[in-house]
PDB file of N, CA and C in Angstrom:
ATOM      1  N   MET A   1     -30.586  59.492  37.707  1.00 63.00           N
ATOM      2  CA  MET A   1     -29.852  60.713  38.033  1.00 63.00           C
ATOM      3  C   MET A   1     -29.927  61.748  36.914  1.00 63.00           C
ATOM      4  N   GLU A   2     -30.256  61.333  35.704  1.00 76.00           N
ATOM      5  CA  GLU A   2     -30.292  62.284  34.599  1.00 76.00           C
ATOM      6  C   GLU A   2     -31.639  63.000  34.469  1.00 76.00           C
ATOM      7  N   LYS A   3     -32.588  62.675  35.306  1.00 82.00           N
ATOM      8  CA  LYS A   3     -33.904  63.304  35.219  1.00 82.00           C
ATOM      9  C   LYS A   3     -33.843  64.758  35.695  1.00 82.00           C
ATOM     10  N   ASP A   4     -34.817  65.520  35.263  1.00 91.00           N
ATOM     11  CA  ASP A   4     -34.944  66.931  35.648  1.00 91.00           C
ATOM     12  C   ASP A   4     -35.255  67.032  37.141  1.00 91.00           C
ATOM     13  N   GLU A   5     -34.621  67.986  37.809  1.00 92.00           N
ATOM     14  CA  GLU A   5     -34.807  68.138  39.250  1.00 92.00           C
ATOM     15  C   GLU A   5     -36.241  68.502  39.601  1.00 92.00           C
ATOM     16  N   GLY A   6     -36.855  69.338  38.780  1.00 93.00           N
ATOM     17  CA  GLY A   6     -38.242  69.736  39.027  1.00 93.00           C
ATOM     18  C   GLY A   6     -39.184  68.547  38.965  1.00 93.00           C
ATOM     19  N   LEU A   7     -38.965  67.664  37.992  1.00 94.00           N
ATOM     20  CA  LEU A   7     -39.787  66.474  37.865  1.00 94.00           C
ATOM     21  C   LEU A   7     -39.582  65.545  39.057  1.00 94.00           C
ATOM     22  N   LEU A   8     -38.336  65.395  39.495  1.00 95.00           N
ATOM     23  CA  LEU A   8     -38.054  64.553  40.650  1.00 95.00           C
ATOM     24  C   LEU A   8     -38.698  65.109  41.920  1.00 95.00           C
ATOM     25  N   LEU A   9     -38.635  66.422  42.108  1.00 95.00           N
ATOM     26  CA  LEU A   9     -39.266  67.027  43.284  1.00 95.00           C
ATOM     27  C   LEU A   9     -40.788  66.915  43.226  1.00 95.00           C
ATOM     28  N   GLN A  10     -41.346  67.005  42.027  1.00 96.00           N
ATOM     29  CA  GLN A  10     -42.788  66.841  41.869  1.00 96.00           C
ATOM     30  C   GLN A  10     -43.199  65.420  42.250  1.00 96.00           C
ATOM     31  N   ARG A  11     -42.425  64.436  41.821  1.00 96.00           N
ATOM     32  CA  ARG A  11     -42.725  63.049  42.176  1.00 96.00           C
ATOM     33  C   ARG A  11     -42.549  62.828  43.676  1.00 96.00           C
ATOM     34  N   SER A  12     -41.535  63.436  44.242  1.00 96.00           N
ATOM     35  CA  SER A  12     -41.319  63.328  45.675  1.00 96.00           C
ATOM     36  C   SER A  12     -42.514  63.887  46.430  1.00 96.00           C
ATOM     37  N   PHE A  13     -43.027  65.021  45.993  1.00 97.00           N
ATOM     38  CA  PHE A  13     -44.197  65.631  46.632  1.00 97.00           C
ATOM     39  C   PHE A  13     -45.417  64.727  46.514  1.00 97.00           C
ATOM     40  N   ILE A  14     -45.630  64.159  45.336  1.00 98.00           N
ATOM     41  CA  ILE A  14     -46.807  63.306  45.122  1.00 98.00           C
ATOM     42  C   ILE A  14     -46.734  62.064  46.003  1.00 98.00           C
ATOM     43  N   PHE A  15     -45.577  61.399  46.020  1.00 98.00           N
ATOM     44  CA  PHE A  15     -45.438  60.216  46.863  1.00 98.00           C
ATOM     45  C   PHE A  15     -45.599  60.585  48.343  1.00 98.00           C
ATOM     46  N   GLY A  16     -45.026  61.702  48.740  1.00 97.00           N
ATOM     47  CA  GLY A  16     -45.122  62.129  50.135  1.00 97.00           C
ATOM     48  C   GLY A  16     -46.538  62.447  50.545  1.00 97.00           C
ATOM     49  N   ILE A  17     -47.263  63.192  49.729  1.00 98.00           N
ATOM     50  CA  ILE A  17     -48.620  63.592  50.098  1.00 98.00           C
ATOM     51  C   ILE A  17     -49.569  62.400  50.096  1.00 98.00           C
ATOM     52  N   VAL A  18     -49.383  61.465  49.160  1.00 98.00           N
ATOM     53  CA  VAL A  18     -50.217  60.258  49.159  1.00 98.00           C
ATOM     54  C   VAL A  18     -49.916  59.412  50.400  1.00 98.00           C
ATOM     55  N   GLY A  19     -48.637  59.307  50.759  1.00 98.00           N
ATOM     56  CA  GLY A  19     -48.267  58.554  51.957  1.00 98.00           C
ATOM     57  C   GLY A  19     -48.823  59.169  53.218  1.00 98.00           C
ATOM     58  N   ILE A  20     -48.736  60.481  53.334  1.00 97.00           N
ATOM     59  CA  ILE A  20     -49.282  61.163  54.509  1.00 97.00           C
ATOM     60  C   ILE A  20     -50.796  60.995  54.570  1.00 97.00           C
ATOM     61  N   THR A  21     -51.462  61.068  53.431  1.00 97.00           N
ATOM     62  CA  THR A  21     -52.915  60.902  53.388  1.00 97.00           C
ATOM     63  C   THR A  21     -53.323  59.500  53.819  1.00 97.00           C
ATOM     64  N   LEU A  22     -52.606  58.477  53.327  1.00 97.00           N
ATOM     65  CA  LEU A  22     -52.936  57.107  53.717  1.00 97.00           C
ATOM     66  C   LEU A  22     -52.725  56.881  55.217  1.00 97.00           C
ATOM     67  N   CYS A  23     -51.653  57.427  55.745  1.00 96.00           N
ATOM     68  CA  CYS A  23     -51.408  57.290  57.184  1.00 96.00           C
ATOM     69  C   CYS A  23     -52.457  58.032  58.000  1.00 96.00           C
ATOM     70  N   LEU A  24     -52.875  59.189  57.532  1.00 96.00           N
ATOM     71  CA  LEU A  24     -53.931  59.928  58.233  1.00 96.00           C
ATOM     72  C   LEU A  24     -55.257  59.181  58.193  1.00 96.00           C
ATOM     73  N   LEU A  25     -55.574  58.552  57.056  1.00 95.00           N
ATOM     74  CA  LEU A  25     -56.807  57.763  56.966  1.00 95.00           C
ATOM     75  C   LEU A  25     -56.770  56.604  57.951  1.00 95.00           C
ATOM     76  N   ALA A  26     -55.633  55.928  58.038  1.00 94.00           N
ATOM     77  CA  ALA A  26     -55.507  54.820  58.983  1.00 94.00           C
ATOM     78  C   ALA A  26     -55.626  55.317  60.426  1.00 94.00           C
ATOM     79  N   LEU A  27     -55.039  56.464  60.715  1.00 94.00           N
ATOM     80  CA  LEU A  27     -55.099  57.026  62.068  1.00 94.00           C
ATOM     81  C   LEU A  27     -56.520  57.448  62.445  1.00 94.00           C
ATOM     82  N   ILE A  28     -57.211  58.084  61.514  1.00 94.00           N
ATOM     83  CA  ILE A  28     -58.600  58.501  61.766  1.00 94.00           C
ATOM     84  C   ILE A  28     -59.492  57.284  61.970  1.00 94.00           C
ATOM     85  N   ASN A  29     -59.300  56.258  61.131  1.00 93.00           N
ATOM     86  CA  ASN A  29     -60.123  55.062  61.281  1.00 93.00           C
ATOM     87  C   ASN A  29     -59.812  54.335  62.586  1.00 93.00           C
ATOM     88  N   LYS A  30     -58.571  54.376  63.017  1.00 91.00           N
ATOM     89  CA  LYS A  30     -58.196  53.728  64.276  1.00 91.00           C
ATOM     90  C   LYS A  30     -58.884  54.400  65.467  1.00 91.00           C
ATOM     91  N   ASN A  31     -59.019  55.709  65.419  1.00 91.00           N
ATOM     92  CA  ASN A  31     -59.596  56.449  66.542  1.00 91.00           C
ATOM     93  C   ASN A  31     -61.119  56.521  66.494  1.00 91.00           C
ATOM     94  N   MET A  32     -61.707  56.541  65.303  1.00 92.00           N
ATOM     95  CA  MET A  32     -63.158  56.697  65.197  1.00 92.00           C
ATOM     96  C   MET A  32     -63.898  55.405  64.852  1.00 92.00           C
ATOM     97  N   ASN A  33     -63.171  54.345  64.517  1.00 89.00           N
ATOM     98  CA  ASN A  33     -63.763  53.046  64.170  1.00 89.00           C
ATOM     99  C   ASN A  33     -64.829  53.165  63.088  1.00 89.00           C
ATOM    100  N   LEU A  34     -64.496  53.810  61.983  1.00 91.00           N
ATOM    101  CA  LEU A  34     -65.429  53.957  60.874  1.00 91.00           C
ATOM    102  C   LEU A  34     -65.588  52.649  60.115  1.00 91.00           C
ATOM    103  N   LEU A  35     -64.495  51.963  59.872  1.00 90.00           N
ATOM    104  CA  LEU A  35     -64.514  50.682  59.162  1.00 90.00           C
ATOM    105  C   LEU A  35     -63.937  49.605  60.065  1.00 90.00           C
ATOM    106  N   GLU A  36     -64.504  48.436  59.990  1.00 90.00           N
ATOM    107  CA  GLU A  36     -63.965  47.298  60.736  1.00 90.00           C
ATOM    108  C   GLU A  36     -62.998  46.550  59.835  1.00 90.00           C
ATOM    109  N   ALA A  37     -61.912  47.180  59.506  1.00 88.00           N
ATOM    110  CA  ALA A  37     -60.910  46.579  58.640  1.00 88.00           C
ATOM    111  C   ALA A  37     -59.534  46.821  59.257  1.00 88.00           C
ATOM    112  N   PRO A  38     -58.600  45.921  59.003  1.00 90.00           N
ATOM    113  CA  PRO A  38     -57.252  46.143  59.537  1.00 90.00           C
ATOM    114  C   PRO A  38     -56.581  47.321  58.825  1.00 90.00           C
ATOM    115  N   MET A  39     -56.049  48.222  59.595  1.00 91.00           N
ATOM    116  CA  MET A  39     -55.427  49.416  59.030  1.00 91.00           C
ATOM    117  C   MET A  39     -53.903  49.324  58.993  1.00 91.00           C
ATOM    118  N   GLY A  40     -53.347  48.232  59.481  1.00 92.00           N
ATOM    119  CA  GLY A  40     -51.899  48.060  59.465  1.00 92.00           C
ATOM    120  C   GLY A  40     -51.289  48.096  58.069  1.00 92.00           C
ATOM    121  N   PRO A  41     -51.856  47.344  57.118  1.00 94.00           N
ATOM    122  CA  PRO A  41     -51.295  47.389  55.759  1.00 94.00           C
ATOM    123  C   PRO A  41     -51.395  48.769  55.110  1.00 94.00           C
ATOM    124  N   LEU A  42     -52.498  49.454  55.347  1.00 93.00           N
ATOM    125  CA  LEU A  42     -52.658  50.804  54.790  1.00 93.00           C
ATOM    126  C   LEU A  42     -51.630  51.756  55.376  1.00 93.00           C
ATOM    127  N   ASN A  43     -51.403  51.644  56.668  1.00 94.00           N
ATOM    128  CA  ASN A  43     -50.412  52.473  57.334  1.00 94.00           C
ATOM    129  C   ASN A  43     -49.008  52.130  56.822  1.00 94.00           C
ATOM    130  N   GLY A  44     -48.743  50.855  56.610  1.00 95.00           N
ATOM    131  CA  GLY A  44     -47.439  50.437  56.087  1.00 95.00           C
ATOM    132  C   GLY A  44     -47.171  50.966  54.694  1.00 95.00           C
ATOM    133  N   VAL A  45     -48.173  50.935  53.844  1.00 97.00           N
ATOM    134  CA  VAL A  45     -48.019  51.478  52.487  1.00 97.00           C
ATOM    135  C   VAL A  45     -47.796  52.980  52.547  1.00 97.00           C
ATOM    136  N   GLY A  46     -48.494  53.662  53.442  1.00 97.00           N
ATOM    137  CA  GLY A  46     -48.316  55.106  53.592  1.00 97.00           C
ATOM    138  C   GLY A  46     -46.909  55.465  54.035  1.00 97.00           C
ATOM    139  N   ILE A  47     -46.374  54.723  54.986  1.00 97.00           N
ATOM    140  CA  ILE A  47     -45.015  54.983  55.454  1.00 97.00           C
ATOM    141  C   ILE A  47     -43.999  54.668  54.357  1.00 97.00           C
ATOM    142  N   ALA A  48     -44.245  53.589  53.611  1.00 97.00           N
ATOM    143  CA  ALA A  48     -43.339  53.237  52.511  1.00 97.00           C
ATOM    144  C   ALA A  48     -43.327  54.331  51.440  1.00 97.00           C
ATOM    145  N   LEU A  49     -44.484  54.876  51.130  1.00 98.00           N
ATOM    146  CA  LEU A  49     -44.549  55.962  50.149  1.00 98.00           C
ATOM    147  C   LEU A  49     -43.833  57.214  50.655  1.00 98.00           C
ATOM    148  N   GLN A  50     -43.942  57.485  51.950  1.00 98.00           N
ATOM    149  CA  GLN A  50     -43.226  58.631  52.513  1.00 98.00           C
ATOM    150  C   GLN A  50     -41.713  58.421  52.440  1.00 98.00           C
ATOM    151  N   PHE A  51     -41.264  57.206  52.731  1.00 97.00           N
ATOM    152  CA  PHE A  51     -39.833  56.910  52.613  1.00 97.00           C
ATOM    153  C   PHE A  51     -39.365  57.056  51.169  1.00 97.00           C
ATOM    154  N   PHE A  52     -40.190  56.618  50.219  1.00 97.00           N
ATOM    155  CA  PHE A  52     -39.819  56.736  48.813  1.00 97.00           C
ATOM    156  C   PHE A  52     -39.729  58.200  48.393  1.00 97.00           C
ATOM    157  N   GLY A  53     -40.682  59.011  48.826  1.00 97.00           N
ATOM    158  CA  GLY A  53     -40.630  60.441  48.534  1.00 97.00           C
ATOM    159  C   GLY A  53     -39.422  61.103  49.178  1.00 97.00           C
ATOM    160  N   LEU A  54     -39.096  60.694  50.395  1.00 97.00           N
ATOM    161  CA  LEU A  54     -37.918  61.216  51.085  1.00 97.00           C
ATOM    162  C   LEU A  54     -36.640  60.840  50.349  1.00 97.00           C
ATOM    163  N   SER A  55     -36.572  59.623  49.853  1.00 96.00           N
ATOM    164  CA  SER A  55     -35.366  59.201  49.139  1.00 96.00           C
ATOM    165  C   SER A  55     -35.200  59.958  47.824  1.00 96.00           C
ATOM    166  N   ILE A  56     -36.287  60.276  47.154  1.00 96.00           N
ATOM    167  CA  ILE A  56     -36.192  61.065  45.923  1.00 96.00           C
ATOM    168  C   ILE A  56     -35.697  62.468  46.231  1.00 96.00           C
ATOM    169  N   ALA A  57     -36.190  63.067  47.313  1.00 96.00           N
ATOM    170  CA  ALA A  57     -35.744  64.416  47.693  1.00 96.00           C
ATOM    171  C   ALA A  57     -34.261  64.416  48.057  1.00 96.00           C
ATOM    172  N   VAL A  58     -33.808  63.382  48.747  1.00 96.00           N
ATOM    173  CA  VAL A  58     -32.385  63.291  49.090  1.00 96.00           C
ATOM    174  C   VAL A  58     -31.551  63.089  47.820  1.00 96.00           C
ATOM    175  N   LEU A  59     -32.088  62.328  46.873  1.00 94.00           N
ATOM    176  CA  LEU A  59     -31.396  62.132  45.599  1.00 94.00           C
ATOM    177  C   LEU A  59     -31.195  63.462  44.881  1.00 94.00           C
ATOM    178  N   VAL A  60     -32.202  64.320  44.923  1.00 94.00           N
ATOM    179  CA  VAL A  60     -32.078  65.642  44.297  1.00 94.00           C
ATOM    180  C   VAL A  60     -31.011  66.466  45.016  1.00 94.00           C
ATOM    181  N   LEU A  61     -30.974  66.382  46.340  1.00 93.00           N
ATOM    182  CA  LEU A  61     -29.965  67.136  47.095  1.00 93.00           C
ATOM    183  C   LEU A  61     -28.546  66.668  46.778  1.00 93.00           C
ATOM    184  N   ARG A  62     -28.396  65.410  46.456  1.00 93.00           N
ATOM    185  CA  ARG A  62     -27.063  64.869  46.196  1.00 93.00           C
ATOM    186  C   ARG A  62     -26.553  65.158  44.784  1.00 93.00           C
ATOM    187  N   LYS A  63     -27.419  65.638  43.909  1.00 91.00           N
ATOM    188  CA  LYS A  63     -26.969  65.978  42.557  1.00 91.00           C
ATOM    189  C   LYS A  63     -25.961  67.120  42.621  1.00 91.00           C
ATOM    190  N   ARG A  64     -25.054  67.142  41.694  1.00 87.00           N
ATOM    191  CA  ARG A  64     -23.948  68.107  41.732  1.00 87.00           C
ATOM    192  C   ARG A  64     -24.362  69.524  41.344  1.00 87.00           C
ATOM    193  N   LYS A  65     -24.956  69.682  40.197  1.00 88.00           N
ATOM    194  CA  LYS A  65     -25.229  71.035  39.688  1.00 88.00           C
ATOM    195  C   LYS A  65     -26.728  71.310  39.726  1.00 88.00           C
ATOM    196  N   ILE A  66     -27.186  71.857  40.850  1.00 90.00           N
ATOM    197  CA  ILE A  66     -28.576  72.272  40.959  1.00 90.00           C
ATOM    198  C   ILE A  66     -28.610  73.720  41.428  1.00 90.00           C
ATOM    199  N   THR A  67     -29.709  74.374  41.125  1.00 93.00           N
ATOM    200  CA  THR A  67     -29.827  75.780  41.511  1.00 93.00           C
ATOM    201  C   THR A  67     -30.139  75.883  43.004  1.00 93.00           C
ATOM    202  N   ASP A  68     -29.936  77.063  43.532  1.00 94.00           N
ATOM    203  CA  ASP A  68     -30.209  77.281  44.956  1.00 94.00           C
ATOM    204  C   ASP A  68     -31.697  77.131  45.275  1.00 94.00           C
ATOM    205  N   LYS A  69     -32.554  77.558  44.335  1.00 95.00           N
ATOM    206  CA  LYS A  69     -34.003  77.445  44.542  1.00 95.00           C
ATOM    207  C   LYS A  69     -34.414  75.975  44.640  1.00 95.00           C
ATOM    208  N   THR A  70     -33.871  75.153  43.768  1.00 94.00           N
ATOM    209  CA  THR A  70     -34.175  73.722  43.795  1.00 94.00           C
ATOM    210  C   THR A  70     -33.627  73.077  45.059  1.00 94.00           C
ATOM    211  N   LYS A  71     -32.451  73.504  45.478  1.00 95.00           N
ATOM    212  CA  LYS A  71     -31.854  72.961  46.695  1.00 95.00           C
ATOM    213  C   LYS A  71     -32.707  73.301  47.914  1.00 95.00           C
ATOM    214  N   GLU A  72     -33.249  74.520  47.971  1.00 97.00           N
ATOM    215  CA  GLU A  72     -34.101  74.913  49.089  1.00 97.00           C
ATOM    216  C   GLU A  72     -35.406  74.112  49.094  1.00 97.00           C
ATOM    217  N   LYS A  73     -35.979  73.887  47.909  1.00 95.00           N
ATOM    218  CA  LYS A  73     -37.200  73.092  47.829  1.00 95.00           C
ATOM    219  C   LYS A  73     -36.948  71.665  48.301  1.00 95.00           C
ATOM    220  N   ALA A  74     -35.830  71.101  47.904  1.00 96.00           N
ATOM    221  CA  ALA A  74     -35.500  69.733  48.312  1.00 96.00           C
ATOM    222  C   ALA A  74     -35.271  69.662  49.821  1.00 96.00           C
ATOM    223  N   LYS A  75     -34.621  70.677  50.386  1.00 97.00           N
ATOM    224  CA  LYS A  75     -34.409  70.693  51.835  1.00 97.00           C
ATOM    225  C   LYS A  75     -35.736  70.764  52.586  1.00 97.00           C
ATOM    226  N   LYS A  76     -36.676  71.582  52.089  1.00 97.00           N
ATOM    227  CA  LYS A  76     -37.989  71.684  52.718  1.00 97.00           C
ATOM    228  C   LYS A  76     -38.738  70.353  52.627  1.00 97.00           C
ATOM    229  N   MET A  77     -38.610  69.694  51.479  1.00 97.00           N
ATOM    230  CA  MET A  77     -39.282  68.410  51.290  1.00 97.00           C
ATOM    231  C   MET A  77     -38.725  67.367  52.257  1.00 97.00           C
ATOM    232  N   VAL A  78     -37.406  67.342  52.425  1.00 97.00           N
ATOM    233  CA  VAL A  78     -36.780  66.407  53.355  1.00 97.00           C
ATOM    234  C   VAL A  78     -37.248  66.699  54.779  1.00 97.00           C
ATOM    235  N   LEU A  79     -37.306  67.955  55.157  1.00 97.00           N
ATOM    236  CA  LEU A  79     -37.746  68.333  56.495  1.00 97.00           C
ATOM    237  C   LEU A  79     -39.195  67.921  56.748  1.00 97.00           C
ATOM    238  N   ILE A  80     -40.070  68.222  55.821  1.00 97.00           N
ATOM    239  CA  ILE A  80     -41.490  67.921  55.992  1.00 97.00           C
ATOM    240  C   ILE A  80     -41.730  66.424  56.060  1.00 97.00           C
ATOM    241  N   LEU A  81     -41.118  65.673  55.147  1.00 97.00           N
ATOM    242  CA  LEU A  81     -41.325  64.228  55.155  1.00 97.00           C
ATOM    243  C   LEU A  81     -40.668  63.575  56.368  1.00 97.00           C
ATOM    244  N   GLY A  82     -39.546  64.102  56.802  1.00 97.00           N
ATOM    245  CA  GLY A  82     -38.909  63.566  58.004  1.00 97.00           C
ATOM    246  C   GLY A  82     -39.765  63.770  59.235  1.00 97.00           C
ATOM    247  N   VAL A  83     -40.336  64.956  59.388  1.00 97.00           N
ATOM    248  CA  VAL A  83     -41.210  65.238  60.531  1.00 97.00           C
ATOM    249  C   VAL A  83     -42.475  64.382  60.463  1.00 97.00           C
ATOM    250  N   ALA A  84     -43.028  64.209  59.268  1.00 97.00           N
ATOM    251  CA  ALA A  84     -44.225  63.380  59.125  1.00 97.00           C
ATOM    252  C   ALA A  84     -43.926  61.930  59.497  1.00 97.00           C
ATOM    253  N   LEU A  85     -42.762  61.428  59.082  1.00 96.00           N
ATOM    254  CA  LEU A  85     -42.409  60.053  59.428  1.00 96.00           C
ATOM    255  C   LEU A  85     -42.234  59.881  60.930  1.00 96.00           C
ATOM    256  N   VAL A  86     -41.573  60.831  61.567  1.00 97.00           N
ATOM    257  CA  VAL A  86     -41.395  60.753  63.023  1.00 97.00           C
ATOM    258  C   VAL A  86     -42.761  60.790  63.721  1.00 97.00           C
ATOM    259  N   PHE A  87     -43.661  61.635  63.251  1.00 97.00           N
ATOM    260  CA  PHE A  87     -44.989  61.728  63.839  1.00 97.00           C
ATOM    261  C   PHE A  87     -45.724  60.407  63.719  1.00 97.00           C
ATOM    262  N   PHE A  88     -45.732  59.814  62.521  1.00 95.00           N
ATOM    263  CA  PHE A  88     -46.484  58.584  62.334  1.00 95.00           C
ATOM    264  C   PHE A  88     -45.833  57.391  63.039  1.00 95.00           C
ATOM    265  N   PHE A  89     -44.516  57.417  63.205  1.00 94.00           N
ATOM    266  CA  PHE A  89     -43.876  56.364  63.983  1.00 94.00           C
ATOM    267  C   PHE A  89     -44.234  56.473  65.465  1.00 94.00           C
ATOM    268  N   MET A  90     -44.365  57.686  65.954  1.00 94.00           N
ATOM    269  CA  MET A  90     -44.692  57.879  67.369  1.00 94.00           C
ATOM    270  C   MET A  90     -46.161  57.561  67.649  1.00 94.00           C
ATOM    271  N   VAL A  91     -47.018  57.721  66.666  1.00 90.00           N
ATOM    272  CA  VAL A  91     -48.446  57.476  66.841  1.00 90.00           C
ATOM    273  C   VAL A  91     -48.761  55.981  66.779  1.00 90.00           C
ATOM    274  N   ILE A  92     -48.004  55.249  66.007  1.00 79.00           N
ATOM    275  CA  ILE A  92     -48.301  53.817  65.806  1.00 79.00           C
ATOM    276  C   ILE A  92     -48.230  53.067  67.106  1.00 79.00           C
TER     277      ILE A  92
END
């Protein structure tokens, strides 16, 4: 909780984008059959990373003294990761 909000949001973004990328790779491979490998574990890791990024963004929102700019960034991050999670859950 004592970490800088900007650093926490940066980590949230990194975890979220890596998770979305892994899920997209699994989805593309599922539809195009590029590799004959199980994509379930890759998809699971991607969803877990998205949840971790979402939890960091919510942690930033729950901090007491943050600026309005940081609060708006955290809200956008929560929205984007939430929509991505719903999308990947519906596709699975």
